[in-house]
Amino acid sequence: MMSLPSKVTIVEVGARDGLQNEDFVSTDAKVALINQLSQTGLTHIEAGSFVSPKWVPQMADSGDVFARIEREDGVIYAALTPNLKGFEQAMASGANQVAIFTSSSEGFCQRNINCSIAESLKRFEPLIQAAKAQHMPVRGYLSCVADCPYDGPTQPEQVASVAADLLALGCYEISLGDTIGTGTPLRIARMLDAVQRHVPTEQLAVHFHDTWGQALANLYQALSMGIATLDSSVAGLGGCPYAFGAAGNVATEDVLYLCHGLGIETGVDLPAVARAGWAISAELARMPTSKVSLALHQQAIAATKTKQH
Ligand code: HMG
Ligand code: MG
């Protein structure tokens, strides 16, 4: 039996990664979602991003969202920040953690943040310095760790090299993103093996999108390699405006069910997350993509019918 972590941290990215991809979601609905997620035991909630509103108008109200959420003690409310301007806005909004983001492929980096990988690292330097001065932890996202929608397959050594650069820059954790969800467990294992030679395992997280239905299998692979920080998205919301057709992140409900079934502690209340997922899905007029959420929904309907009879 391989050894799995006894405990994991879930980084809930639905309010950012999920809602950045929706045409319009009201500020009220975003605030309600984050407030509901804050009551589930989650300790890390990505609440928005301070990027150019011309590039991603869906996140233009992140300042208002941060101003209006009811914060729980001990919960990190994080924001994505591509540059110093975004960092300053995040600080003014009271974010208690920020995340920078680049790519392990040049094509996606250019499309997503309008610069090369090398330029992006240079651009992050003043942000990291400012964050250090304010004792603000900085997370680093690395996209396209399996494939790039513009450049094709990404070599594991290339992922390892940029991950090492992000670590050297001062990120406390690197989140490895399979942005278009094409990775399979074997390729993910090879990529993780290369990265783990350069970055300590406890400073790695995985961020799997589920476009090809491999996210849970990839996640299990990552768990078996000691990764204990998992990004996921309530109701399976998500995608990226610069990775056309990419599906949402692996659903938080599915990750919780898998982890609890493996005896891995998450500290998160699955039915409470499912309820938050049903509420935001109703707002978006669709069903969650999470199978666990749908199964819980069926169970709840069946229980109501039994009570009525
Ligand atoms: P640029 O056009 O090269 O930037 O964009 P610029 O510095 O030349 O500025 C252009 C304009 O944007 C200026 O305004 C700036 O003031 C403004 P103007 O003078 O034209 O009126 N601007 C800003 N406004 C607000 N906040 C800011 C900001 N910065 C500049 N922070 C930039 C470069 C990085 C800004 C742009 O490309 C951008 O915002 N990109 C964000 C793209 C994005 O958010 N993508 C989705 C998130 S990444 C993701 O989803 C992947 C992830 O989930 C992991 C995975 O799945 O792999 C994390
Ligand atoms: Mg993502």
PDB file of C-alpha atoms in Angstrom, residues 80-252:
ATOM      1  CA  LEU A  80      -4.592  36.659  -7.765  1.00  0.00           C
ATOM      2  CA  THR A  81      -2.201  39.522  -8.565  1.00  0.00           C
ATOM      3  CA  PRO A  82      -0.276  39.705 -11.860  1.00  0.00           C
ATOM      4  CA  ASN A  83       1.831  42.765 -11.043  1.00  0.00           C
ATOM      5  CA  LEU A  84       2.568  45.457  -8.472  1.00  0.00           C
ATOM      6  CA  LYS A  85      -0.592  47.381  -9.383  1.00  0.00           C
ATOM      7  CA  GLY A  86      -2.711  44.312  -8.632  1.00  0.00           C
ATOM      8  CA  PHE A  87      -0.774  43.667  -5.429  1.00  0.00           C
ATOM      9  CA  GLU A  88      -1.450  47.188  -4.168  1.00  0.00           C
ATOM     10  CA  GLN A  89      -5.167  46.781  -4.882  1.00  0.00           C
ATOM     11  CA  ALA A  90      -5.181  43.442  -3.080  1.00  0.00           C
ATOM     12  CA  MET A  91      -3.526  45.002  -0.033  1.00  0.00           C
ATOM     13  CA  ALA A  92      -5.988  47.896  -0.016  1.00  0.00           C
ATOM     14  CA  SER A  93      -8.808  45.324  -0.117  1.00  0.00           C
ATOM     15  CA  GLY A  94      -7.519  43.412   2.877  1.00  0.00           C
ATOM     16  CA  ALA A  95      -6.564  40.183   1.093  1.00  0.00           C
ATOM     17  CA  ASN A  96      -4.462  38.145   3.495  1.00  0.00           C
ATOM     18  CA  GLN A  97      -2.565  36.300   0.827  1.00  0.00           C
ATOM     19  CA  VAL A  98      -1.726  36.890  -2.839  1.00  0.00           C
ATOM     20  CA  ALA A  99      -0.853  34.622  -5.740  1.00  0.00           C
ATOM     21  CA  ILE A 100       1.277  35.386  -8.750  1.00  0.00           C
ATOM     22  CA  PHE A 101       0.836  33.356 -11.915  1.00  0.00           C
ATOM     23  CA  THR A 102       2.953  32.389 -14.859  1.00  0.00           C
ATOM     24  CA  SER A 103       3.197  29.441 -17.200  1.00  0.00           C
ATOM     25  CA  SER A 104       5.585  26.650 -18.010  1.00  0.00           C
ATOM     26  CA  SER A 105       4.859  27.276 -21.696  1.00  0.00           C
ATOM     27  CA  GLU A 106       5.588  30.475 -23.601  1.00  0.00           C
ATOM     28  CA  GLY A 107       2.411  30.449 -25.725  1.00  0.00           C
ATOM     29  CA  PHE A 108       0.021  30.472 -22.764  1.00  0.00           C
ATOM     30  CA  CYS A 109       2.138  32.979 -20.836  1.00  0.00           C
ATOM     31  CA  GLN A 110       1.953  35.411 -23.735  1.00  0.00           C
ATOM     32  CA  ARG A 111      -1.811  34.984 -24.213  1.00  0.00           C
ATOM     33  CA  ASN A 112      -2.637  35.049 -20.505  1.00  0.00           C
ATOM     34  CA  ILE A 113      -0.407  37.809 -19.144  1.00  0.00           C
ATOM     35  CA  ASN A 114       1.020  39.378 -22.291  1.00  0.00           C
ATOM     36  CA  CYS A 115       4.695  38.654 -21.675  1.00  0.00           C
ATOM     37  CA  SER A 116       7.304  35.897 -21.849  1.00  0.00           C
ATOM     38  CA  ILE A 117       8.023  33.595 -18.899  1.00  0.00           C
ATOM     39  CA  ALA A 118      11.313  35.432 -18.232  1.00  0.00           C
ATOM     40  CA  GLU A 119       9.551  38.810 -18.344  1.00  0.00           C
ATOM     41  CA  SER A 120       6.852  37.546 -15.980  1.00  0.00           C
ATOM     42  CA  LEU A 121       9.470  36.515 -13.399  1.00  0.00           C
ATOM     43  CA  LYS A 122      11.111  39.951 -13.701  1.00  0.00           C
ATOM     44  CA  ARG A 123       7.684  41.605 -13.285  1.00  0.00           C
ATOM     45  CA  PHE A 124       7.052  39.631 -10.080  1.00  0.00           C
ATOM     46  CA  GLU A 125      10.266  40.840  -8.389  1.00  0.00           C
ATOM     47  CA  PRO A 126       8.944  44.204  -7.132  1.00  0.00           C
ATOM     48  CA  LEU A 127       5.686  42.514  -6.089  1.00  0.00           C
ATOM     49  CA  ILE A 128       7.572  39.927  -4.049  1.00  0.00           C
ATOM     50  CA  GLN A 129       9.709  42.637  -2.461  1.00  0.00           C
ATOM     51  CA  ALA A 130       6.621  44.638  -1.491  1.00  0.00           C
ATOM     52  CA  ALA A 131       4.957  41.475  -0.154  1.00  0.00           C
ATOM     53  CA  LYS A 132       8.026  40.584   1.920  1.00  0.00           C
ATOM     54  CA  ALA A 133       8.045  44.080   3.416  1.00  0.00           C
ATOM     55  CA  GLN A 134       4.430  43.527   4.511  1.00  0.00           C
ATOM     56  CA  HIS A 135       4.981  39.900   5.608  1.00  0.00           C
ATOM     57  CA  MET A 136       2.456  38.822   2.999  1.00  0.00           C
ATOM     58  CA  PRO A 137       2.787  35.219   1.809  1.00  0.00           C
ATOM     59  CA  VAL A 138       2.913  34.811  -1.962  1.00  0.00           C
ATOM     60  CA  ARG A 139       1.709  31.678  -3.698  1.00  0.00           C
ATOM     61  CA  GLY A 140       2.950  30.901  -7.226  1.00  0.00           C
ATOM     62  CA  TYR A 141       0.773  29.356  -9.911  1.00  0.00           C
ATOM     63  CA  LEU A 142       2.405  27.541 -12.767  1.00  0.00           C
ATOM     64  CA  SER A 143       0.078  26.778 -15.680  1.00  0.00           C
ATOM     65  CA  CYS A 144       0.212  24.220 -18.495  1.00  0.00           C
ATOM     66  CA  VAL A 145       2.217  21.615 -16.587  1.00  0.00           C
ATOM     67  CA  ALA A 146       1.027  18.840 -18.922  1.00  0.00           C
ATOM     68  CA  ASP A 147       0.037  20.548 -22.175  1.00  0.00           C
ATOM     69  CA  CYS A 148      -0.347  24.072 -23.520  1.00  0.00           C
ATOM     70  CA  PRO A 149      -3.283  24.997 -25.769  1.00  0.00           C
ATOM     71  CA  TYR A 150      -0.844  26.903 -28.006  1.00  0.00           C
ATOM     72  CA  ASP A 151       2.506  25.047 -27.750  1.00  0.00           C
ATOM     73  CA  GLY A 152       1.470  21.409 -27.255  1.00  0.00           C
ATOM     74  CA  PRO A 153       3.063  19.083 -24.669  1.00  0.00           C
ATOM     75  CA  THR A 154       5.181  20.615 -21.909  1.00  0.00           C
ATOM     76  CA  GLN A 155       8.385  18.828 -20.933  1.00  0.00           C
ATOM     77  CA  PRO A 156       8.574  17.885 -17.227  1.00  0.00           C
ATOM     78  CA  GLU A 157      12.057  19.497 -16.995  1.00  0.00           C
ATOM     79  CA  GLN A 158      10.617  22.801 -18.217  1.00  0.00           C
ATOM     80  CA  VAL A 159       7.949  22.680 -15.480  1.00  0.00           C
ATOM     81  CA  ALA A 160      10.637  21.872 -12.913  1.00  0.00           C
ATOM     82  CA  SER A 161      12.815  24.740 -14.094  1.00  0.00           C
ATOM     83  CA  VAL A 162      10.099  27.433 -13.825  1.00  0.00           C
ATOM     84  CA  ALA A 163       8.853  25.960 -10.521  1.00  0.00           C
ATOM     85  CA  ALA A 164      12.399  26.296  -9.156  1.00  0.00           C
ATOM     86  CA  ASP A 165      12.492  29.918 -10.401  1.00  0.00           C
ATOM     87  CA  LEU A 166       9.217  30.702  -8.578  1.00  0.00           C
ATOM     88  CA  LEU A 167      10.582  29.134  -5.398  1.00  0.00           C
ATOM     89  CA  ALA A 168      13.846  31.102  -5.678  1.00  0.00           C
ATOM     90  CA  LEU A 169      11.798  34.270  -6.206  1.00  0.00           C
ATOM     91  CA  GLY A 170      10.202  33.771  -2.781  1.00  0.00           C
ATOM     92  CA  CYS A 171       6.910  31.913  -3.309  1.00  0.00           C
ATOM     93  CA  TYR A 172       6.082  29.798  -0.267  1.00  0.00           C
ATOM     94  CA  GLU A 173       4.170  27.298  -2.394  1.00  0.00           C
ATOM     95  CA  ILE A 174       3.933  26.406  -6.076  1.00  0.00           C
ATOM     96  CA  SER A 175       0.579  25.276  -7.442  1.00  0.00           C
ATOM     97  CA  LEU A 176       1.046  23.111 -10.524  1.00  0.00           C
ATOM     98  CA  GLY A 177      -1.813  23.689 -12.950  1.00  0.00           C
ATOM     99  CA  ASP A 178      -3.041  21.261 -15.574  1.00  0.00           C
ATOM    100  CA  THR A 179      -4.839  24.197 -17.130  1.00  0.00           C
ATOM    101  CA  ILE A 180      -6.563  22.337 -19.957  1.00  0.00           C
ATOM    102  CA  GLY A 181      -7.040  19.078 -18.082  1.00  0.00           C
ATOM    103  CA  THR A 182      -5.324  16.797 -20.598  1.00  0.00           C
ATOM    104  CA  GLY A 183      -2.870  15.176 -18.162  1.00  0.00           C
ATOM    105  CA  THR A 184      -3.132  11.496 -17.237  1.00  0.00           C
ATOM    106  CA  PRO A 185      -1.674   9.900 -14.090  1.00  0.00           C
ATOM    107  CA  LEU A 186       1.508   8.621 -15.784  1.00  0.00           C
ATOM    108  CA  ARG A 187       2.391  12.004 -17.287  1.00  0.00           C
ATOM    109  CA  ILE A 188       1.470  13.764 -14.055  1.00  0.00           C
ATOM    110  CA  ALA A 189       3.739  11.358 -12.146  1.00  0.00           C
ATOM    111  CA  ARG A 190       6.661  12.104 -14.506  1.00  0.00           C
ATOM    112  CA  MET A 191       6.074  15.841 -14.181  1.00  0.00           C
ATOM    113  CA  LEU A 192       5.835  15.670 -10.374  1.00  0.00           C
ATOM    114  CA  ASP A 193       8.929  13.490 -10.186  1.00  0.00           C
ATOM    115  CA  ALA A 194      10.906  16.145 -12.122  1.00  0.00           C
ATOM    116  CA  VAL A 195       9.539  19.013 -10.007  1.00  0.00           C
ATOM    117  CA  GLN A 196      10.138  17.201  -6.698  1.00  0.00           C
ATOM    118  CA  ARG A 197      13.872  17.135  -7.508  1.00  0.00           C
ATOM    119  CA  HIS A 198      13.851  20.955  -7.300  1.00  0.00           C
ATOM    120  CA  VAL A 199      11.027  21.907  -4.948  1.00  0.00           C
ATOM    121  CA  PRO A 200      10.301  20.301  -1.556  1.00  0.00           C
ATOM    122  CA  THR A 201       7.084  18.273  -1.712  1.00  0.00           C
ATOM    123  CA  GLU A 202       5.540  20.199   1.204  1.00  0.00           C
ATOM    124  CA  GLN A 203       5.807  23.367  -0.916  1.00  0.00           C
ATOM    125  CA  LEU A 204       3.858  21.893  -3.819  1.00  0.00           C
ATOM    126  CA  ALA A 205       0.153  21.975  -4.587  1.00  0.00           C
ATOM    127  CA  VAL A 206      -1.775  20.549  -7.524  1.00  0.00           C
ATOM    128  CA  HIS A 207      -4.431  22.337  -9.526  1.00  0.00           C
ATOM    129  CA  PHE A 208      -6.228  19.994 -11.870  1.00  0.00           C
ATOM    130  CA  HIS A 209      -8.876  21.020 -14.378  1.00  0.00           C
ATOM    131  CA  ASP A 210     -11.215  18.208 -15.368  1.00  0.00           C
ATOM    132  CA  THR A 211     -11.728  18.753 -19.108  1.00  0.00           C
ATOM    133  CA  TRP A 212     -10.851  15.157 -20.031  1.00  0.00           C
ATOM    134  CA  GLY A 213     -12.239  13.595 -16.829  1.00  0.00           C
ATOM    135  CA  GLN A 214      -8.793  12.741 -15.425  1.00  0.00           C
ATOM    136  CA  ALA A 215      -8.612  15.188 -12.538  1.00  0.00           C
ATOM    137  CA  LEU A 216      -9.517  12.796  -9.699  1.00  0.00           C
ATOM    138  CA  ALA A 217      -7.174  10.100 -11.028  1.00  0.00           C
ATOM    139  CA  ASN A 218      -4.394  12.694 -11.327  1.00  0.00           C
ATOM    140  CA  LEU A 219      -5.141  13.899  -7.836  1.00  0.00           C
ATOM    141  CA  TYR A 220      -4.861  10.380  -6.445  1.00  0.00           C
ATOM    142  CA  GLN A 221      -1.513  10.086  -8.224  1.00  0.00           C
ATOM    143  CA  ALA A 222      -0.354  13.336  -6.626  1.00  0.00           C
ATOM    144  CA  LEU A 223      -1.537  12.199  -3.175  1.00  0.00           C
ATOM    145  CA  SER A 224       0.432   8.987  -3.584  1.00  0.00           C
ATOM    146  CA  MET A 225       3.514  11.114  -4.267  1.00  0.00           C
ATOM    147  CA  GLY A 226       3.041  13.002  -1.012  1.00  0.00           C
ATOM    148  CA  ILE A 227       1.328  16.182  -2.258  1.00  0.00           C
ATOM    149  CA  ALA A 228      -0.934  17.441   0.525  1.00  0.00           C
ATOM    150  CA  THR A 229      -2.278  20.737  -0.835  1.00  0.00           C
ATOM    151  CA  LEU A 230      -5.094  20.372  -3.333  1.00  0.00           C
ATOM    152  CA  ASP A 231      -6.781  23.130  -5.329  1.00  0.00           C
ATOM    153  CA  SER A 232     -10.419  22.510  -6.137  1.00  0.00           C
ATOM    154  CA  SER A 233     -13.553  24.343  -6.993  1.00  0.00           C
ATOM    155  CA  VAL A 234     -17.006  24.085  -5.437  1.00  0.00           C
ATOM    156  CA  ALA A 235     -19.496  22.496  -7.867  1.00  0.00           C
ATOM    157  CA  GLY A 236     -16.613  22.038 -10.329  1.00  0.00           C
ATOM    158  CA  LEU A 237     -16.843  25.665 -11.439  1.00  0.00           C
ATOM    159  CA  GLY A 238     -13.997  27.000 -13.486  1.00  0.00           C
ATOM    160  CA  GLY A 239     -11.889  27.372 -16.566  1.00  0.00           C
ATOM    161  CA  CYS A 240      -9.620  30.034 -17.930  1.00  0.00           C
ATOM    162  CA  PRO A 241     -10.578  32.763 -20.384  1.00  0.00           C
ATOM    163  CA  TYR A 242      -7.232  32.184 -22.169  1.00  0.00           C
ATOM    164  CA  ALA A 243      -7.609  28.389 -22.408  1.00  0.00           C
ATOM    165  CA  PHE A 244     -10.720  28.105 -24.566  1.00  0.00           C
ATOM    166  CA  GLY A 245     -12.870  25.059 -23.846  1.00  0.00           C
ATOM    167  CA  ALA A 246     -11.053  24.150 -20.618  1.00  0.00           C
ATOM    168  CA  ALA A 247     -13.483  22.779 -18.047  1.00  0.00           C
ATOM    169  CA  GLY A 248     -13.662  23.638 -14.393  1.00  0.00           C
ATOM    170  CA  ASN A 249     -11.341  22.505 -11.661  1.00  0.00           C
ATOM    171  CA  VAL A 250     -11.820  19.164 -10.014  1.00  0.00           C
ATOM    172  CA  ALA A 251     -14.878  19.650  -7.790  1.00  0.00           C
ATOM    173  CA  THR A 252     -14.256  20.249  -4.089  1.00  0.00           C
TER     174      THR A 252
END
